[in-house]
Short mmCIF file of C-alpha atoms in Angstrom, two decimals:
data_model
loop_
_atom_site.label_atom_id
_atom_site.label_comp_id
_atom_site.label_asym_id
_atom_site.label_seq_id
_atom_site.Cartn_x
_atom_site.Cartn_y
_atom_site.Cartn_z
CA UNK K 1 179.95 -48.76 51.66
CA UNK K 2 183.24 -47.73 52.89
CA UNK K 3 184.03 -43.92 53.15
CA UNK K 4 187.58 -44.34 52.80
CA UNK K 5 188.09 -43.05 55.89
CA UNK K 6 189.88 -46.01 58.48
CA UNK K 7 187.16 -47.83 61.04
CA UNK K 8 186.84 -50.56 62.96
CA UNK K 9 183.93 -52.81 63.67
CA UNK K 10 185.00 -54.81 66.68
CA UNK K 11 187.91 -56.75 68.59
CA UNK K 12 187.20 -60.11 71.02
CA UNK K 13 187.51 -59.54 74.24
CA UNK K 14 190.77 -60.81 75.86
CA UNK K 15 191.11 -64.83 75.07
CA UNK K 16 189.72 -66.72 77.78
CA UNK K 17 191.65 -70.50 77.86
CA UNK K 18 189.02 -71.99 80.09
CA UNK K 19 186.15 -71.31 77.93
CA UNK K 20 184.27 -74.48 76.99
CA UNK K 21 184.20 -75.73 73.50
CA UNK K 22 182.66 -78.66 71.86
CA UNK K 23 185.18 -81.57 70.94
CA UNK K 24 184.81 -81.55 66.67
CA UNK K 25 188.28 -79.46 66.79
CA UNK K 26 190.23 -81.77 68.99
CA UNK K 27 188.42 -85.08 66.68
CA UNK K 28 189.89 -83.23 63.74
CA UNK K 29 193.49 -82.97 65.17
CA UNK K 30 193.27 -86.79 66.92
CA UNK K 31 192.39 -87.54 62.78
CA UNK K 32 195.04 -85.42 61.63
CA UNK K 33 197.68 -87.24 64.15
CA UNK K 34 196.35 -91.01 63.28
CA UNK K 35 196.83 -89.69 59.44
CA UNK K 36 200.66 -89.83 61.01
CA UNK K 37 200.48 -92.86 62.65
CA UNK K 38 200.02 -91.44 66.29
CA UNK K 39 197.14 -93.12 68.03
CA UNK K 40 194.20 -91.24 70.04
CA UNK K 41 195.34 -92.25 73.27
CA UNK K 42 198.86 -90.51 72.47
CA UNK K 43 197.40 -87.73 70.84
CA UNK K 44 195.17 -87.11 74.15
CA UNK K 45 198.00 -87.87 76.77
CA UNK K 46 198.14 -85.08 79.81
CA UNK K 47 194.11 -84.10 79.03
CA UNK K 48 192.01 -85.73 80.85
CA UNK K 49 190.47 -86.70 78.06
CA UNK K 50 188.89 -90.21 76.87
CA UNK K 51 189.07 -91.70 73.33
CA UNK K 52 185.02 -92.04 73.20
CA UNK K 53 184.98 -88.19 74.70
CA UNK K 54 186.38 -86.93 71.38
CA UNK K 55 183.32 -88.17 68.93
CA UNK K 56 180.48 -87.49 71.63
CA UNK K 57 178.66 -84.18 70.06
CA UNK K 58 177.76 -83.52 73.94
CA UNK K 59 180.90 -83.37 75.50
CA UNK K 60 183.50 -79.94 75.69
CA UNK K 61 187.06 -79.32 75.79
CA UNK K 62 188.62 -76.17 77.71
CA UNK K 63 190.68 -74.29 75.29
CA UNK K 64 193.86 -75.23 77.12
CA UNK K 65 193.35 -78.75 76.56
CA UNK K 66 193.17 -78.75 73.20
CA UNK K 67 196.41 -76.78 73.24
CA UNK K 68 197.43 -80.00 75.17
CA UNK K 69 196.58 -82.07 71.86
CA UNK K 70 197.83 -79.57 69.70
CA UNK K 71 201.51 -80.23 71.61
CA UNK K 72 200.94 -83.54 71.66
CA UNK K 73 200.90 -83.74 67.56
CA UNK K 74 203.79 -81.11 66.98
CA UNK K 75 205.41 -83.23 68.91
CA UNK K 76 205.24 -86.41 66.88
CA UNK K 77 204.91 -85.12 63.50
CA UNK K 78 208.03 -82.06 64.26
CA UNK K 79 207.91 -79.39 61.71
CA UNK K 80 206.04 -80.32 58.84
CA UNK K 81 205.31 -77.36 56.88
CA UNK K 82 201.72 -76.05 56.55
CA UNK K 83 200.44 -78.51 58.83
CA UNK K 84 198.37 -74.98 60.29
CA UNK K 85 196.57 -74.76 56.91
CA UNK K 86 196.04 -78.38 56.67
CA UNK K 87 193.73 -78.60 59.84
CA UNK K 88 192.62 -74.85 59.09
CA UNK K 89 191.18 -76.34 56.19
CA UNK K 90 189.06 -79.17 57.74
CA UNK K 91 187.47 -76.57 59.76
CA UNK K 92 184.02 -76.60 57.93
CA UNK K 93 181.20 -74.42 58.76
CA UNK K 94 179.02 -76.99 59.94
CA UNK K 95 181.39 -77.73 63.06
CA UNK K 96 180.42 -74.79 64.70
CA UNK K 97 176.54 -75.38 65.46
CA UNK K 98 174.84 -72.38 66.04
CA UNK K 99 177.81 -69.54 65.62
CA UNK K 100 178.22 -71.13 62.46
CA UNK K 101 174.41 -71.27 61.79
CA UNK K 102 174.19 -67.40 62.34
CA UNK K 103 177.14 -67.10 59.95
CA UNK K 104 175.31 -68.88 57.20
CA UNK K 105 171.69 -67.36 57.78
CA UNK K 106 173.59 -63.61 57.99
CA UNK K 107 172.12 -61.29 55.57
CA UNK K 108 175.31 -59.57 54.25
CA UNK K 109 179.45 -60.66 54.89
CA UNK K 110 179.31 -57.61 57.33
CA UNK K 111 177.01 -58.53 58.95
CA UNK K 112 178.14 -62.19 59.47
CA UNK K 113 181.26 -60.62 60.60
CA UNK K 114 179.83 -58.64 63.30
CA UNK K 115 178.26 -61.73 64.57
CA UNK K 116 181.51 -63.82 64.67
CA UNK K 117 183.47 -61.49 66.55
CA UNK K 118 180.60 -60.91 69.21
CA UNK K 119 180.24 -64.91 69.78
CA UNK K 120 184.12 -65.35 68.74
CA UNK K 121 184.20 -67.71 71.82
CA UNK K 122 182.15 -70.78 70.38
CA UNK K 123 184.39 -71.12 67.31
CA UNK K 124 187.77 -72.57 68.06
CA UNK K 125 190.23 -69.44 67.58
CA UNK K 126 192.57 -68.44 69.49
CA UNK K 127 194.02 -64.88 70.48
CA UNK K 128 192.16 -61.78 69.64
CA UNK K 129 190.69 -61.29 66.82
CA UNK K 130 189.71 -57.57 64.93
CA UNK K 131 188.24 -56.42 61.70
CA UNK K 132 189.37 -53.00 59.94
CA UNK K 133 188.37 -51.64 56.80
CA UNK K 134 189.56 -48.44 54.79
CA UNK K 135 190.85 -47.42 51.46
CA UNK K 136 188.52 -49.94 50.26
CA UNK K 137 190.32 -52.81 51.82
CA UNK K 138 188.51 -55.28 54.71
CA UNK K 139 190.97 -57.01 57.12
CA UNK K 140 191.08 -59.51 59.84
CA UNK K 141 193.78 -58.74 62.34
CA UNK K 142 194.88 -61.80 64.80
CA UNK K 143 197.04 -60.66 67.62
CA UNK K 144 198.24 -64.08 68.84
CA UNK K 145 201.07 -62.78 71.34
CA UNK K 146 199.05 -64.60 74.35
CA UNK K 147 199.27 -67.85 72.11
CA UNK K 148 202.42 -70.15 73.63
CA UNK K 149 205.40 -69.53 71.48
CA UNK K 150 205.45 -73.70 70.62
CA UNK K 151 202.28 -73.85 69.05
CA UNK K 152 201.80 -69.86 67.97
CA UNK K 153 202.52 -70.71 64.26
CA UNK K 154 200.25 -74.03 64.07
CA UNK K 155 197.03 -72.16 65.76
CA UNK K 156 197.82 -68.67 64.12
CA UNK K 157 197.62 -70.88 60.36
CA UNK K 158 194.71 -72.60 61.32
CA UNK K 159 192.86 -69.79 62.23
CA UNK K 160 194.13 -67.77 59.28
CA UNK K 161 192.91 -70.47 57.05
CA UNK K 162 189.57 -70.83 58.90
CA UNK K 163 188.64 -67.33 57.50
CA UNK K 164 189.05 -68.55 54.20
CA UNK K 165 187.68 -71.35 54.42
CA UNK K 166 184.49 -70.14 56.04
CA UNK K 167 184.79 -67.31 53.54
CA UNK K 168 184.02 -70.35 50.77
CA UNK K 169 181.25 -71.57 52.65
CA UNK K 170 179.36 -68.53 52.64
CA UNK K 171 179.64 -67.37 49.09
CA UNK K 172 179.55 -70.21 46.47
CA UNK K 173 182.23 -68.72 44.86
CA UNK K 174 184.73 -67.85 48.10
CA UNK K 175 185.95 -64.18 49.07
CA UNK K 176 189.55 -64.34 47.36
CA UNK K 177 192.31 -62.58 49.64
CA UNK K 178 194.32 -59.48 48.45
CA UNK K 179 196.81 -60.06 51.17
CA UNK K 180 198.03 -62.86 53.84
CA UNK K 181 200.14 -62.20 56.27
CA UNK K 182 202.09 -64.08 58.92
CA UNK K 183 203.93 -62.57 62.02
CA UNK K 184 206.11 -66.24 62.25
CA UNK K 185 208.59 -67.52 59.79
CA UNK K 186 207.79 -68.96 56.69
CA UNK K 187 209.20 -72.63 55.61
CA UNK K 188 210.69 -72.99 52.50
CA UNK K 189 208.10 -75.01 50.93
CA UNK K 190 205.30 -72.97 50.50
CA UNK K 191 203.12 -75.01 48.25
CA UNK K 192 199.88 -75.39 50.64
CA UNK K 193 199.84 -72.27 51.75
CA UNK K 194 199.23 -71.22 48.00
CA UNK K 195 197.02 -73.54 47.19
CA UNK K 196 194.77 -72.85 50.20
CA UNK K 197 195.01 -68.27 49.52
CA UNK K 198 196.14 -68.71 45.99
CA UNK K 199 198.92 -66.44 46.38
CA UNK K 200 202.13 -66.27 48.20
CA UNK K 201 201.67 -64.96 51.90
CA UNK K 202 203.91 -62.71 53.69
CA UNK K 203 205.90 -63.86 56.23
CA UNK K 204 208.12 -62.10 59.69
CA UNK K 205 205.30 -59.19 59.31
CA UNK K 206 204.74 -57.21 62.43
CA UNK K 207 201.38 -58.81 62.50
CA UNK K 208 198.93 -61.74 61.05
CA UNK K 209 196.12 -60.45 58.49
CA UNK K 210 193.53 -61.73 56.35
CA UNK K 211 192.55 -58.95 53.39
CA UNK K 212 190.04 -59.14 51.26
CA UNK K 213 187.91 -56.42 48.90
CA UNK K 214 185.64 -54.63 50.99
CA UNK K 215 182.77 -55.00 47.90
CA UNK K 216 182.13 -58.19 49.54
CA UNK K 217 181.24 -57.00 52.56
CA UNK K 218 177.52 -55.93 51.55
CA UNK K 219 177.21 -58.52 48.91
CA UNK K 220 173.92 -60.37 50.16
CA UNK K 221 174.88 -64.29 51.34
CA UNK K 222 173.06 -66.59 49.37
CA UNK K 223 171.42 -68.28 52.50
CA UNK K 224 170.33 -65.15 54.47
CA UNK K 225 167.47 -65.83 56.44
CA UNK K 226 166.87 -62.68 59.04
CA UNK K 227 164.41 -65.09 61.39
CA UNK K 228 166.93 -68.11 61.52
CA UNK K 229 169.58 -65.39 62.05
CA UNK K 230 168.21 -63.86 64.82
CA UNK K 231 167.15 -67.88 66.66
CA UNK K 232 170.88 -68.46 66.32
CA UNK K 233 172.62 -65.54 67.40
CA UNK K 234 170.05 -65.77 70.42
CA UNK K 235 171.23 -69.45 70.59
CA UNK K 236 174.78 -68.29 70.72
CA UNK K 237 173.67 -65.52 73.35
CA UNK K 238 172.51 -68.06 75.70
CA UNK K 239 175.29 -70.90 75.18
CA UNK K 240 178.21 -68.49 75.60
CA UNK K 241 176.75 -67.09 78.71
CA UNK K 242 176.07 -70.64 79.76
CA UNK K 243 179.89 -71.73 79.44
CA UNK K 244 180.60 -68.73 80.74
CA UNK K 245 178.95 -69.15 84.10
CA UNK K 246 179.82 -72.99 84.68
CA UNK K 247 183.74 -72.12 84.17
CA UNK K 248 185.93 -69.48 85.43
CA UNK K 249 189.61 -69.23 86.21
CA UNK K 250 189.17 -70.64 90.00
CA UNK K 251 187.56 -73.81 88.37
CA UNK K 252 190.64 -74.38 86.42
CA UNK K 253 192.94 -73.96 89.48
CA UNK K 254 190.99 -75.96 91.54
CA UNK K 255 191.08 -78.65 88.51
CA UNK K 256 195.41 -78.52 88.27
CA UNK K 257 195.53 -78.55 92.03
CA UNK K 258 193.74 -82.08 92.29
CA UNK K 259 195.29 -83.14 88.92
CA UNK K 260 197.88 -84.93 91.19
CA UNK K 261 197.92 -85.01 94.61
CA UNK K 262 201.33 -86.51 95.40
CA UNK K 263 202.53 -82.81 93.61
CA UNK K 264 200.24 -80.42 93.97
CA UNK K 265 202.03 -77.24 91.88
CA UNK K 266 202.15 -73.73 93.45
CA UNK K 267 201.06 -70.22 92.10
CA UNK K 268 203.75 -69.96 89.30
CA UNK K 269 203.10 -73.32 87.60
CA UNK K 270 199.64 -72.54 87.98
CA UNK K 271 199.55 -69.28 86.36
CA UNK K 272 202.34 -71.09 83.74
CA UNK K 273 199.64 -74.11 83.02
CA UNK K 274 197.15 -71.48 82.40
CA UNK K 275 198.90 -69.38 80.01
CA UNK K 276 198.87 -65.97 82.10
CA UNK K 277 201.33 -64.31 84.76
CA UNK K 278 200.79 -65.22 88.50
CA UNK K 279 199.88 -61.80 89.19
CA UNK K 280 197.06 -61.91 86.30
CA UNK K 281 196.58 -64.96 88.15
CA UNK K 282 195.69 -63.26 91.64
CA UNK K 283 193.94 -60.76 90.33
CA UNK K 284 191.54 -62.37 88.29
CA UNK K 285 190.94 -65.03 91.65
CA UNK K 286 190.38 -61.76 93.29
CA UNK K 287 187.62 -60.77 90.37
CA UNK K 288 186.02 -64.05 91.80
CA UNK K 289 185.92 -63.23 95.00
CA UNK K 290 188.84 -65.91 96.17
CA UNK K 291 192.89 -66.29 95.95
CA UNK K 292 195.07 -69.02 95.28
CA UNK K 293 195.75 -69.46 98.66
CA UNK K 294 192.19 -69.87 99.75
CA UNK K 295 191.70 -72.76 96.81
CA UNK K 296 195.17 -74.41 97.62
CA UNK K 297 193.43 -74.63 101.32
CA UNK K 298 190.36 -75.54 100.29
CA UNK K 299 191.41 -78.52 97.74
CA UNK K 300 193.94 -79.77 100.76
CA UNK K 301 191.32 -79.93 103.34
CA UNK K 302 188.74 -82.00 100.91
CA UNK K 303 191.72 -84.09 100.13
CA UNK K 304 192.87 -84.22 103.39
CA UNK K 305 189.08 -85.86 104.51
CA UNK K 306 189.21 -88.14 101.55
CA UNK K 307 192.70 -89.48 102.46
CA UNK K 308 191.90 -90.15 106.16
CA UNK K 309 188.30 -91.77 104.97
CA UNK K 310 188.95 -93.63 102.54
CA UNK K 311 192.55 -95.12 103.20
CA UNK K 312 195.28 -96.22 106.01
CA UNK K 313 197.89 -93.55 105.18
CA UNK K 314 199.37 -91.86 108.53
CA UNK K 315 199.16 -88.47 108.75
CA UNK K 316 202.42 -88.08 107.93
CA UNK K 317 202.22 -90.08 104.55
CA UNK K 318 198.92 -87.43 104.10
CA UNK K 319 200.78 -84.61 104.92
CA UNK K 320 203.66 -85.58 102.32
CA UNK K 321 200.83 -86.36 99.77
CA UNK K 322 199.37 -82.80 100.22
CA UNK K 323 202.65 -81.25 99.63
CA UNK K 324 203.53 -80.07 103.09
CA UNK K 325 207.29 -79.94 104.46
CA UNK K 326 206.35 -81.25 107.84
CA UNK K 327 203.57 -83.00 109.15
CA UNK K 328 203.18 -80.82 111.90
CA UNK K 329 201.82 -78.07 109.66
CA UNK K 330 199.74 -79.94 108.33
CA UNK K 331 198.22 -81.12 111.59
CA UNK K 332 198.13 -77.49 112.52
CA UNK K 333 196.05 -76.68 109.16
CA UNK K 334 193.61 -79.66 110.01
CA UNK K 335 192.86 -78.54 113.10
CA UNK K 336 192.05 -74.96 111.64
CA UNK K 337 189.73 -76.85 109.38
CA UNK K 338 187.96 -79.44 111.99
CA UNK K 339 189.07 -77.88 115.24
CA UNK K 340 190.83 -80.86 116.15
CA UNK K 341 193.81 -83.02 114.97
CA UNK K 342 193.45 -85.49 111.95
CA UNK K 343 194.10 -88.40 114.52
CA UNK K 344 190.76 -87.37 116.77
CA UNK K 345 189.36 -86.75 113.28
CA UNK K 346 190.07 -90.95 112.61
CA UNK K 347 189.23 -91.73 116.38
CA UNK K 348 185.94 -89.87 116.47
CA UNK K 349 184.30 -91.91 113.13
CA UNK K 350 184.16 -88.80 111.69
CA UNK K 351 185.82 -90.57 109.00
CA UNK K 352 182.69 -92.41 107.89
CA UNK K 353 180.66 -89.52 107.29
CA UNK K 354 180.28 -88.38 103.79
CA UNK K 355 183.49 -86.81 101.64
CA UNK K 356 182.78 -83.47 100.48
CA UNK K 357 183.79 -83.49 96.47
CA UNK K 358 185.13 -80.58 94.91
CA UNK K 359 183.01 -77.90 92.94
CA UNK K 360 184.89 -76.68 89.57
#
């Protein structure tokens, strides 16, 4: 039990917004919007994403585009107050396959909380998350300053509101709060907010908290099951690591770069799209052994050979496409590529050999 004395067991590693995630949280926000009379295809505008994506259990969302769809709503339905808790609230334990599983099947609430925060990336927070406990008080800090400022409020609720109501779903009778705190401004109507902690929260603190009585913490979990635990935080091993290694931040350049040719965006609405500073940018490119520069040439050269293959542009109409100034630089580039021009490229049938597609 707690000493007294202030400890921490653990803080996520720095948010990654190309992680993979399954599609149950974006299905629960294209319900929320059609609830408000926006339709699917609205709700998903600027993903990628299809209607019949959103409802298949084997298909995943980056983190960014579900920001996407989380814009998308705020953006219909304006400021309705609490509409954080509201989705917060649909987030059942069930959703979260085996991280939830290892929640459920945890021995103790400790011990279920040292197992979300390790596999924090297959649940559907956002910013970092870290648990404190002294003076006989437990706490969930969420540091959301890496969260955009237009939908900050929106995720910080629904995450807020996750804890509790995961906290429900693991003890029959729920793991009341002490204290709720907000870092953004409350709204004047408060009523769901304390209906969902029964109590008022705090809001404009210096930072967002979940508190609860650290007695629960070794309270057993009525569904503890130490050999289904350890299956599903193995499970959650292997799947994190999995999304892990078939996305990293080059993928997701490499993905806004083709998004549209005709205006292919540079470094700084790159690093903007992606949620992180251009020089974050470079250096985490450089972590993968590449730089923006080598993807922006890489994406314009497979472009480049798609363009003269598979249609009748000139290579000035390419060159415009691929965002040069001048199509001499561009015919400069190709023959850097090909070592010769994109005209002997055409000339030489080259342009019926196979199109090399891009790798995310």
């Amino acid at each position: 039990m707690d000493s007294g004395v202030g400890k921490s067991m653990g803080t996520t590693r720095m948010f990654d917004w190309d992680l993979l995630r399954n599609t149950s949280s974006v299905d629960i926000l294209t319900r929320l919007a059609a609830e408000r009379g926006m339709s699917v295809v609205d709700c998903l505008a600027g993903t990628g994403l299809r209607p019949e994506s959103v409802i298949d259990p084997t298909a995943e969302v980056t983190a960014r585009q579900e920001v996407t769809v989380v814009r998308n709503l705020l953006a219909r339905v304006g400021a309705e107050p609490g509409l954080g808790i509201v989705a917060g609230g649909r987030y059942h334990i069930s959703m979260y396959g085996p991280w939830g599983l290892a929640l459920l099947s945890s021995r103790t609430l400790r011990e279920a909380v040292e197992v979300a925060l390790r596999y924090v990336g297959l649940a559907f927070a956002f910013g970092q998350l870290t648990f404190e406990e002294s003076g006989g008080e437990a706490r969930l800090l969420l540091d959301d300053h890496e969260m955009p400022a237009d939908v900050r409020a929106f995720l910080t609720e629904r995450v807020l509101t996750g804890i509790q109501t995961i906290g429900r779903e693991l003890f029959t009778v729920g793991v009341p709060a002490t204290r709720v705190v907000f870092r953004h401004a409350g709204p004047v109507d408060t009523a769901r907010y304390r209906e969902m902690f029964g109590m008022e929260p705090v809001f404009g603190a210096p930072v967002n908290e979940f508190a609860f009585d650290a007695a629960y913490l070794d309270a057993p979990l009525p569904q503890a099951n130490e050999w289904a635990r350890q299956a599903y935080v193995q499970l959650c091993r292997e799947l994190l690591d999995d999304r892990h290694a078939r996305i990293g931040i080059a993928g997701a350049v490499r993905e806004l770069l083709v998004r549209n040719p005709g205006e292919i965006p540079d470094q700084v609405q790159v690093a903007a799209e992606l949620f992180i500073s251009p020089r974050t940018l470079s250096r985490r490119l450089n972590d993968e052994a590449t730089s923006f520069r080598a993807l922006l040439d890489e994406v314009r050269q497979t472009l480049a050979i798609g363009l003269l293959a598979r249609t009748d542009m000139t290579t000035e109409q390419v060159a415009m496409r691929l965002g040069y100034s001048e199509s001499a630089s561009f015919i400069r580039a190709f023959r850097r590529w090909k070592g010769y021009p994109p005209q002997e490229y055409r000339s030489r049938g080259d342009a019926g050999a196979p199109v090399p597609e891009l790798v995310g």
